[in-house]
Tab-separated table of N, CA, C and O in Angstrom:
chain	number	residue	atom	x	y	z
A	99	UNK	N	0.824	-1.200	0.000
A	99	UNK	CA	0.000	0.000	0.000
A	99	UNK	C	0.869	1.265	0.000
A	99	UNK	O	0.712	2.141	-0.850
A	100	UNK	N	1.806	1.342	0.993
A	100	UNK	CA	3.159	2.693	0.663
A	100	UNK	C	3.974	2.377	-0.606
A	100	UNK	O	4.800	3.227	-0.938
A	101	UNK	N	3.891	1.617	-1.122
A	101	UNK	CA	4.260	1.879	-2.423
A	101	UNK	C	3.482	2.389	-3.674
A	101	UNK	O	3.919	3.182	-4.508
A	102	UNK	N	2.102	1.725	-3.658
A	102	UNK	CA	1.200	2.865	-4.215
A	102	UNK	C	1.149	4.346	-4.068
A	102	UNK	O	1.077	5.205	-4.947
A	103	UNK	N	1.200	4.460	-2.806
A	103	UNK	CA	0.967	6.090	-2.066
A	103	UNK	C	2.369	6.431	-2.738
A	103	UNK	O	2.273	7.481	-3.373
A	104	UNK	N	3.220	6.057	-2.778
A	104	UNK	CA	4.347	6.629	-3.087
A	104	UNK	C	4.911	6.949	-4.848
A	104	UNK	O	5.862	7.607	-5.268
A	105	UNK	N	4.051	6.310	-5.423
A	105	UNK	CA	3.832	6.025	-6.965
A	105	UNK	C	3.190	6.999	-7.228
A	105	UNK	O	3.570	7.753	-8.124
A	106	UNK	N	1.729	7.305	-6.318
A	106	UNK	CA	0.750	7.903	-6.894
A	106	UNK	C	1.275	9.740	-6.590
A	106	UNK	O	0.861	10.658	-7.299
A	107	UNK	N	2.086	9.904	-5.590
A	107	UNK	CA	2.806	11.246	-4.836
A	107	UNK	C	3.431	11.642	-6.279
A	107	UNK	O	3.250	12.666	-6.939
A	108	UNK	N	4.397	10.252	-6.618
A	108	UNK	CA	5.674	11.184	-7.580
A	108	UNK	C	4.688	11.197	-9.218
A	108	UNK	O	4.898	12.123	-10.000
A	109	UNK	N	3.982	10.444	-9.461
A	109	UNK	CA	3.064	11.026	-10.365
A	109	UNK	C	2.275	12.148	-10.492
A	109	UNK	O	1.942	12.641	-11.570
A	110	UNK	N	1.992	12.528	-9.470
A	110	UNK	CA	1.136	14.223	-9.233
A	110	UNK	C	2.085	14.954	-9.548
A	110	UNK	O	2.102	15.647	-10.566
A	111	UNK	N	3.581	14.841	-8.160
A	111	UNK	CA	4.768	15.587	-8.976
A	111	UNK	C	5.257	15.966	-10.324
A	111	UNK	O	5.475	17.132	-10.654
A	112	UNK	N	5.445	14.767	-11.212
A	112	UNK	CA	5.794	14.621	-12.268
A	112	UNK	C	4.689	15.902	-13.384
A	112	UNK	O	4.996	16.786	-14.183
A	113	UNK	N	3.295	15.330	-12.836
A	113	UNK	CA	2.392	15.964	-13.585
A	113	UNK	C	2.521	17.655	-13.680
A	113	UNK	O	2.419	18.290	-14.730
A	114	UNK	N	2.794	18.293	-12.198
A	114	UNK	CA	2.818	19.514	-11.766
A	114	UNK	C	4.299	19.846	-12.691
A	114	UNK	O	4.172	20.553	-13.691
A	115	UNK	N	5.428	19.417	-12.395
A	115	UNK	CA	6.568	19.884	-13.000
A	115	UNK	C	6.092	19.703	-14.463
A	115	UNK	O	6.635	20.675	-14.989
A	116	UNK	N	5.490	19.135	-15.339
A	116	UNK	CA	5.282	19.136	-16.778
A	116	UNK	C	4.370	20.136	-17.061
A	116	UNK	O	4.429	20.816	-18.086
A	117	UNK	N	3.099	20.319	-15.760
A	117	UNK	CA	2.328	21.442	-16.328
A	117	UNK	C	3.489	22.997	-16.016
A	117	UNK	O	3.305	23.826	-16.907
A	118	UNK	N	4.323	23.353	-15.196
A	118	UNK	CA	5.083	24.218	-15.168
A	118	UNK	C	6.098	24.364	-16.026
A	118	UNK	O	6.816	25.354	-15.882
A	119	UNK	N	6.361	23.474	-17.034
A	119	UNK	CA	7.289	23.547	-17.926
A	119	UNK	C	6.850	23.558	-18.959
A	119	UNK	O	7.749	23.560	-19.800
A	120	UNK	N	5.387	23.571	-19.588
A	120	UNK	CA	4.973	23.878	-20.336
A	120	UNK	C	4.245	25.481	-20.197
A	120	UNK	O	4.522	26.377	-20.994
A	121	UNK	N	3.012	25.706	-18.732
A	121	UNK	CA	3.273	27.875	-19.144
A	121	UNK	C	4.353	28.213	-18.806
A	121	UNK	O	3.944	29.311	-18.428
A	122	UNK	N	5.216	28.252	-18.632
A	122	UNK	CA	6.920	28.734	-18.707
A	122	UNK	C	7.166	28.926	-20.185
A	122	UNK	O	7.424	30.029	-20.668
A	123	UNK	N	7.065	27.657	-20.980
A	123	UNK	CA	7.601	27.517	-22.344
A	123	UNK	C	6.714	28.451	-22.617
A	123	UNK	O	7.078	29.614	-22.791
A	124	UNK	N	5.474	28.096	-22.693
A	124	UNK	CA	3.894	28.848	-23.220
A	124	UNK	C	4.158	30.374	-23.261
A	124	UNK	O	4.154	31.051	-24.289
A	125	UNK	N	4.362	30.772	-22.145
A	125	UNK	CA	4.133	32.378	-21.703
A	125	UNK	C	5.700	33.261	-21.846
A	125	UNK	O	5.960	34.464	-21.888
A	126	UNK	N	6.493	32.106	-21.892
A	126	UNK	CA	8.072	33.379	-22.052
A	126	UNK	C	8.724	33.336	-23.358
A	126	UNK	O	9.322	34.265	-23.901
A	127	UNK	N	8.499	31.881	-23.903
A	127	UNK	CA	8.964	31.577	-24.752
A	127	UNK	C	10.427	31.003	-24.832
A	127	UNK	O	11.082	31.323	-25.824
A	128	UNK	N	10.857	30.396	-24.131
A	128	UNK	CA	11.950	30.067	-23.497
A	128	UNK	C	11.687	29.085	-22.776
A	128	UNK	O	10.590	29.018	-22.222
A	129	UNK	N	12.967	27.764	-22.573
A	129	UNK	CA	12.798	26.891	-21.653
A	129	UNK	C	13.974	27.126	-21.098
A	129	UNK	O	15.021	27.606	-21.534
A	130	UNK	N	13.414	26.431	-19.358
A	130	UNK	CA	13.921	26.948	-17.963
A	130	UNK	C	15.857	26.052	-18.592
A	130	UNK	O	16.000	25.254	-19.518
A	131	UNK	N	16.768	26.514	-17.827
A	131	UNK	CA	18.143	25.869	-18.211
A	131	UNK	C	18.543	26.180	-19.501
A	131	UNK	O	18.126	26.961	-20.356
A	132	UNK	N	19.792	25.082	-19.412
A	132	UNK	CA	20.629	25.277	-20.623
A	132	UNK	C	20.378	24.305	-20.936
A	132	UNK	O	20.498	24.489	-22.148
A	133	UNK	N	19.935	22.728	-20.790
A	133	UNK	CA	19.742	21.554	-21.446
A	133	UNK	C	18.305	21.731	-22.006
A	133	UNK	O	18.072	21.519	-23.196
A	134	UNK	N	17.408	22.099	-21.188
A	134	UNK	CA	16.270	22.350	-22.062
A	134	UNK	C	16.055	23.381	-23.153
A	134	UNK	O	15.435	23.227	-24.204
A	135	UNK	N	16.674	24.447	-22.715
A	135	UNK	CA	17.142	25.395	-24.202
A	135	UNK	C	17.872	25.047	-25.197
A	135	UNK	O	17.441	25.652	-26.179
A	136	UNK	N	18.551	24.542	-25.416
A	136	UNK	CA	19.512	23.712	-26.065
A	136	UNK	C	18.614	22.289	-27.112
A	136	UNK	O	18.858	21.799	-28.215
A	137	UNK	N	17.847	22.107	-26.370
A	137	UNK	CA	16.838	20.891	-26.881
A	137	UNK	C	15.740	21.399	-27.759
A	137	UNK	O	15.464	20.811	-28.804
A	138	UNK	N	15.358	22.045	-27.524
A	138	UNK	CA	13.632	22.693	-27.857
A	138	UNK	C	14.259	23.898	-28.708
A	138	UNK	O	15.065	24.713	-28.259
A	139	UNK	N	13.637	23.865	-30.304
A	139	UNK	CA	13.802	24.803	-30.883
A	139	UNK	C	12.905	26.104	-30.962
A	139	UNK	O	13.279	27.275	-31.023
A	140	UNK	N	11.603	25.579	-30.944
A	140	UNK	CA	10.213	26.487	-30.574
A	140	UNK	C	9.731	25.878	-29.109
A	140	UNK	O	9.255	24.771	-28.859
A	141	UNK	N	9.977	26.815	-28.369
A	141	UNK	CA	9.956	26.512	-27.060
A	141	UNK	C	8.118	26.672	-26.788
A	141	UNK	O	7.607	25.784	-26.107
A	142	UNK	N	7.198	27.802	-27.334
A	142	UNK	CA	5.990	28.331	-27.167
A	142	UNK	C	4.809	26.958	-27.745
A	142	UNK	O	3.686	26.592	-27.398
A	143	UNK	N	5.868	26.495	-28.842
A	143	UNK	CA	5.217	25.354	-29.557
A	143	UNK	C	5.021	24.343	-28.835
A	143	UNK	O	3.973	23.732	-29.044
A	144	UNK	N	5.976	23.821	-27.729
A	144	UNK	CA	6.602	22.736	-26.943
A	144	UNK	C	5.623	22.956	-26.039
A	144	UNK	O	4.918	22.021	-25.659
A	145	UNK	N	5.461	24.191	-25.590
A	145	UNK	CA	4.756	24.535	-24.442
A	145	UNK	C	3.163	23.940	-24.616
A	145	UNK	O	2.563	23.060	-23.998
A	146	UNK	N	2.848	24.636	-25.498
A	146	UNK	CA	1.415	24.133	-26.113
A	146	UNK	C	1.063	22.311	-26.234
A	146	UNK	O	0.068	21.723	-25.809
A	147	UNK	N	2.040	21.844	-26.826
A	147	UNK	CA	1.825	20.737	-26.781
A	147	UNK	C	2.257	19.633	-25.340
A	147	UNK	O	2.082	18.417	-25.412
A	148	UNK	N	2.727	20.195	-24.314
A	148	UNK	CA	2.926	19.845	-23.117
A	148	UNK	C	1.619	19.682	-22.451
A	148	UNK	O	1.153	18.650	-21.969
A	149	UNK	N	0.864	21.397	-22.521
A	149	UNK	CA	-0.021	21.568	-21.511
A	149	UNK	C	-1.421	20.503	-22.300
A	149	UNK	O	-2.119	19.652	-21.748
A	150	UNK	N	-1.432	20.837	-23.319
A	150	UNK	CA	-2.682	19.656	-24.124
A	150	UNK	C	-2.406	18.223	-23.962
A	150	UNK	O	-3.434	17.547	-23.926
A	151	UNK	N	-0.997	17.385	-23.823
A	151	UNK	CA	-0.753	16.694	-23.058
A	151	UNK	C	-1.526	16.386	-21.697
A	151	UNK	O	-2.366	15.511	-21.487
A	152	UNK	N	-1.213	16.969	-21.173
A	152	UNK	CA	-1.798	17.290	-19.443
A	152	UNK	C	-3.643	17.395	-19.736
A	152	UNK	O	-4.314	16.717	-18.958
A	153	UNK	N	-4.226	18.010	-20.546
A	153	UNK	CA	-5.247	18.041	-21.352
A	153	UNK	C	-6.218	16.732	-21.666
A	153	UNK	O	-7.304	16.240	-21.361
A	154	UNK	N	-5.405	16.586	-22.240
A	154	UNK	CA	-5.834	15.171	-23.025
A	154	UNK	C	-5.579	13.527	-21.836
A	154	UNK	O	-6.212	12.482	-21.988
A	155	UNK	N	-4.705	13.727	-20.947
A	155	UNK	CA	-4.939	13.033	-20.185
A	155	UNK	C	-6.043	12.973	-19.113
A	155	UNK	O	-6.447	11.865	-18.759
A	156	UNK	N	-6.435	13.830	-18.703
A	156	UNK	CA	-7.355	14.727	-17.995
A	156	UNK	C	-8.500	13.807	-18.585
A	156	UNK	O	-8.970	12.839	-17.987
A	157	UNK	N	-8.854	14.209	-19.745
A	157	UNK	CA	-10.114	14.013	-20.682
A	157	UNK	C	-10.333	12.358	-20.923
A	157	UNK	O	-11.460	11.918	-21.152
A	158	UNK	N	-9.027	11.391	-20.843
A	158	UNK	CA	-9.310	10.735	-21.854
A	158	UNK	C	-9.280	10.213	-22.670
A	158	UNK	O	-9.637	9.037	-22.748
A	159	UNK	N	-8.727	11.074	-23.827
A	159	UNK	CA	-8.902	11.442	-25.140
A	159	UNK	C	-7.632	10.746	-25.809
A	159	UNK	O	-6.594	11.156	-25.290
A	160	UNK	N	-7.427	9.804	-26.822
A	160	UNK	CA	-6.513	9.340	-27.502
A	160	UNK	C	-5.875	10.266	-28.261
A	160	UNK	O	-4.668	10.508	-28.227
A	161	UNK	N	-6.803	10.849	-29.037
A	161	UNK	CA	-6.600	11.854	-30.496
A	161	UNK	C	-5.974	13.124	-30.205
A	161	UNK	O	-5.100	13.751	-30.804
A	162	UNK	N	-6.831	13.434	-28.810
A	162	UNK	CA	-5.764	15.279	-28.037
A	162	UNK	C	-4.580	14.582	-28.032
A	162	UNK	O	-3.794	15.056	-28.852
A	163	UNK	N	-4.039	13.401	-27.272
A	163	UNK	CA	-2.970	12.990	-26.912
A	163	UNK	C	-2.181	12.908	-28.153
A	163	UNK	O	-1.173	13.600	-28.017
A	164	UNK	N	-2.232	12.323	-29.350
A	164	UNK	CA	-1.758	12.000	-30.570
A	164	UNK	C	-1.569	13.708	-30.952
A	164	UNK	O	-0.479	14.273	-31.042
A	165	UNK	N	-2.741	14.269	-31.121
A	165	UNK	CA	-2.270	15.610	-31.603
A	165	UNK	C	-1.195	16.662	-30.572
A	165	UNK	O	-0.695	17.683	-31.044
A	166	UNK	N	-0.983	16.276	-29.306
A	166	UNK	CA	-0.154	17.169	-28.145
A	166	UNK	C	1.406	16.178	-28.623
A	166	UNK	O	2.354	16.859	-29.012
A	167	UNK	N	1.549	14.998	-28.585
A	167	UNK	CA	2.543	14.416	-28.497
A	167	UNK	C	3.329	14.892	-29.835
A	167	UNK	O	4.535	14.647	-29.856
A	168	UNK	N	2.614	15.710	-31.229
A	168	UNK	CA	3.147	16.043	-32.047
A	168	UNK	C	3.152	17.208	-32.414
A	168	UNK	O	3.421	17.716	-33.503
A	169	UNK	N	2.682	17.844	-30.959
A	169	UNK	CA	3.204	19.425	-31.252
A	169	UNK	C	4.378	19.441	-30.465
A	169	UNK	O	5.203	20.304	-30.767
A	170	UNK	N	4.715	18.478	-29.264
A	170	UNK	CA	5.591	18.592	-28.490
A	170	UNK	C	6.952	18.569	-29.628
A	170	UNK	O	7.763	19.481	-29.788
A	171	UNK	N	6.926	17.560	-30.169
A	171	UNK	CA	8.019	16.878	-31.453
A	171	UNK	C	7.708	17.953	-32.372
A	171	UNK	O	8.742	17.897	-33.037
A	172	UNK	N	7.272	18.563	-32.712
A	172	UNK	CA	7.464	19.940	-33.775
A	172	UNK	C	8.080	21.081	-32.898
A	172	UNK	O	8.489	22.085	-33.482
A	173	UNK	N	8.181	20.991	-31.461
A	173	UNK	CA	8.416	21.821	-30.796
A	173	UNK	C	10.234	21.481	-30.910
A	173	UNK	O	11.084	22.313	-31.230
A	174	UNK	N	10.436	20.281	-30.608
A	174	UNK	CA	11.754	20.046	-31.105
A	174	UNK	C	12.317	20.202	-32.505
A	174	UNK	O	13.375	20.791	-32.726
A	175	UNK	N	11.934	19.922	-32.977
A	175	UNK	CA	12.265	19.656	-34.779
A	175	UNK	C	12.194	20.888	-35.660
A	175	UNK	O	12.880	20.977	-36.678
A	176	UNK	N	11.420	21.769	-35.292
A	176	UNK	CA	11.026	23.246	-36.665
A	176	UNK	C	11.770	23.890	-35.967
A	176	UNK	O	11.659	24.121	-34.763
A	177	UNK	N	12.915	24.355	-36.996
A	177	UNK	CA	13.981	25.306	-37.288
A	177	UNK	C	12.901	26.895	-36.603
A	177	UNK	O	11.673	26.818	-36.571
A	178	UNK	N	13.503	27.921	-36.225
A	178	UNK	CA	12.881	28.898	-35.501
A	178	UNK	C	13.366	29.765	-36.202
A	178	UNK	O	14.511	29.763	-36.654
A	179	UNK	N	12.393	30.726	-36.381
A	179	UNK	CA	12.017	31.528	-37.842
A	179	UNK	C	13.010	33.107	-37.858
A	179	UNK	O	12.924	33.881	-38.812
């Protein structure tokens, strides 16, 4: 049973640090560090597809998830204008 409780703790965590690293990306346009800057070419893009992530799990939803998981990966991949 404390290993559940303890699964289910660092999963909320996990969740909270992904929703903060996505309005960070979202709202500054920039990701937090030098490894995540360094990684993410459209950081606002990344962001978007983080928080619809978080979204789409929420909901449910296969298709939000399919469409967030490939804004995240365009968030990496498209050259910045």
């Amino acid at each position: 049973m404390f290993i559940i409780a303890v699964l289910g703790v660092a999963l909320v965590t996990a969740a909270i640090g992904w929703a903060v690293l996505g309005v960070h990306a979202l709202l500054l346009g920039r990701m937090p560090g030098q490894w995540l800057d360094r990684l993410v070419r459209q950081p606002r893009l990344w962001g978007a597809g983080a928080l619809l992530m978080l979204v789409s799990w929420n909901l449910d939803s296969p298709s939000l998830l399919a469409i967030s998981v490939g804004l995240v990966a365009l968030g990496h991949v498209v050259k910045p204008t």
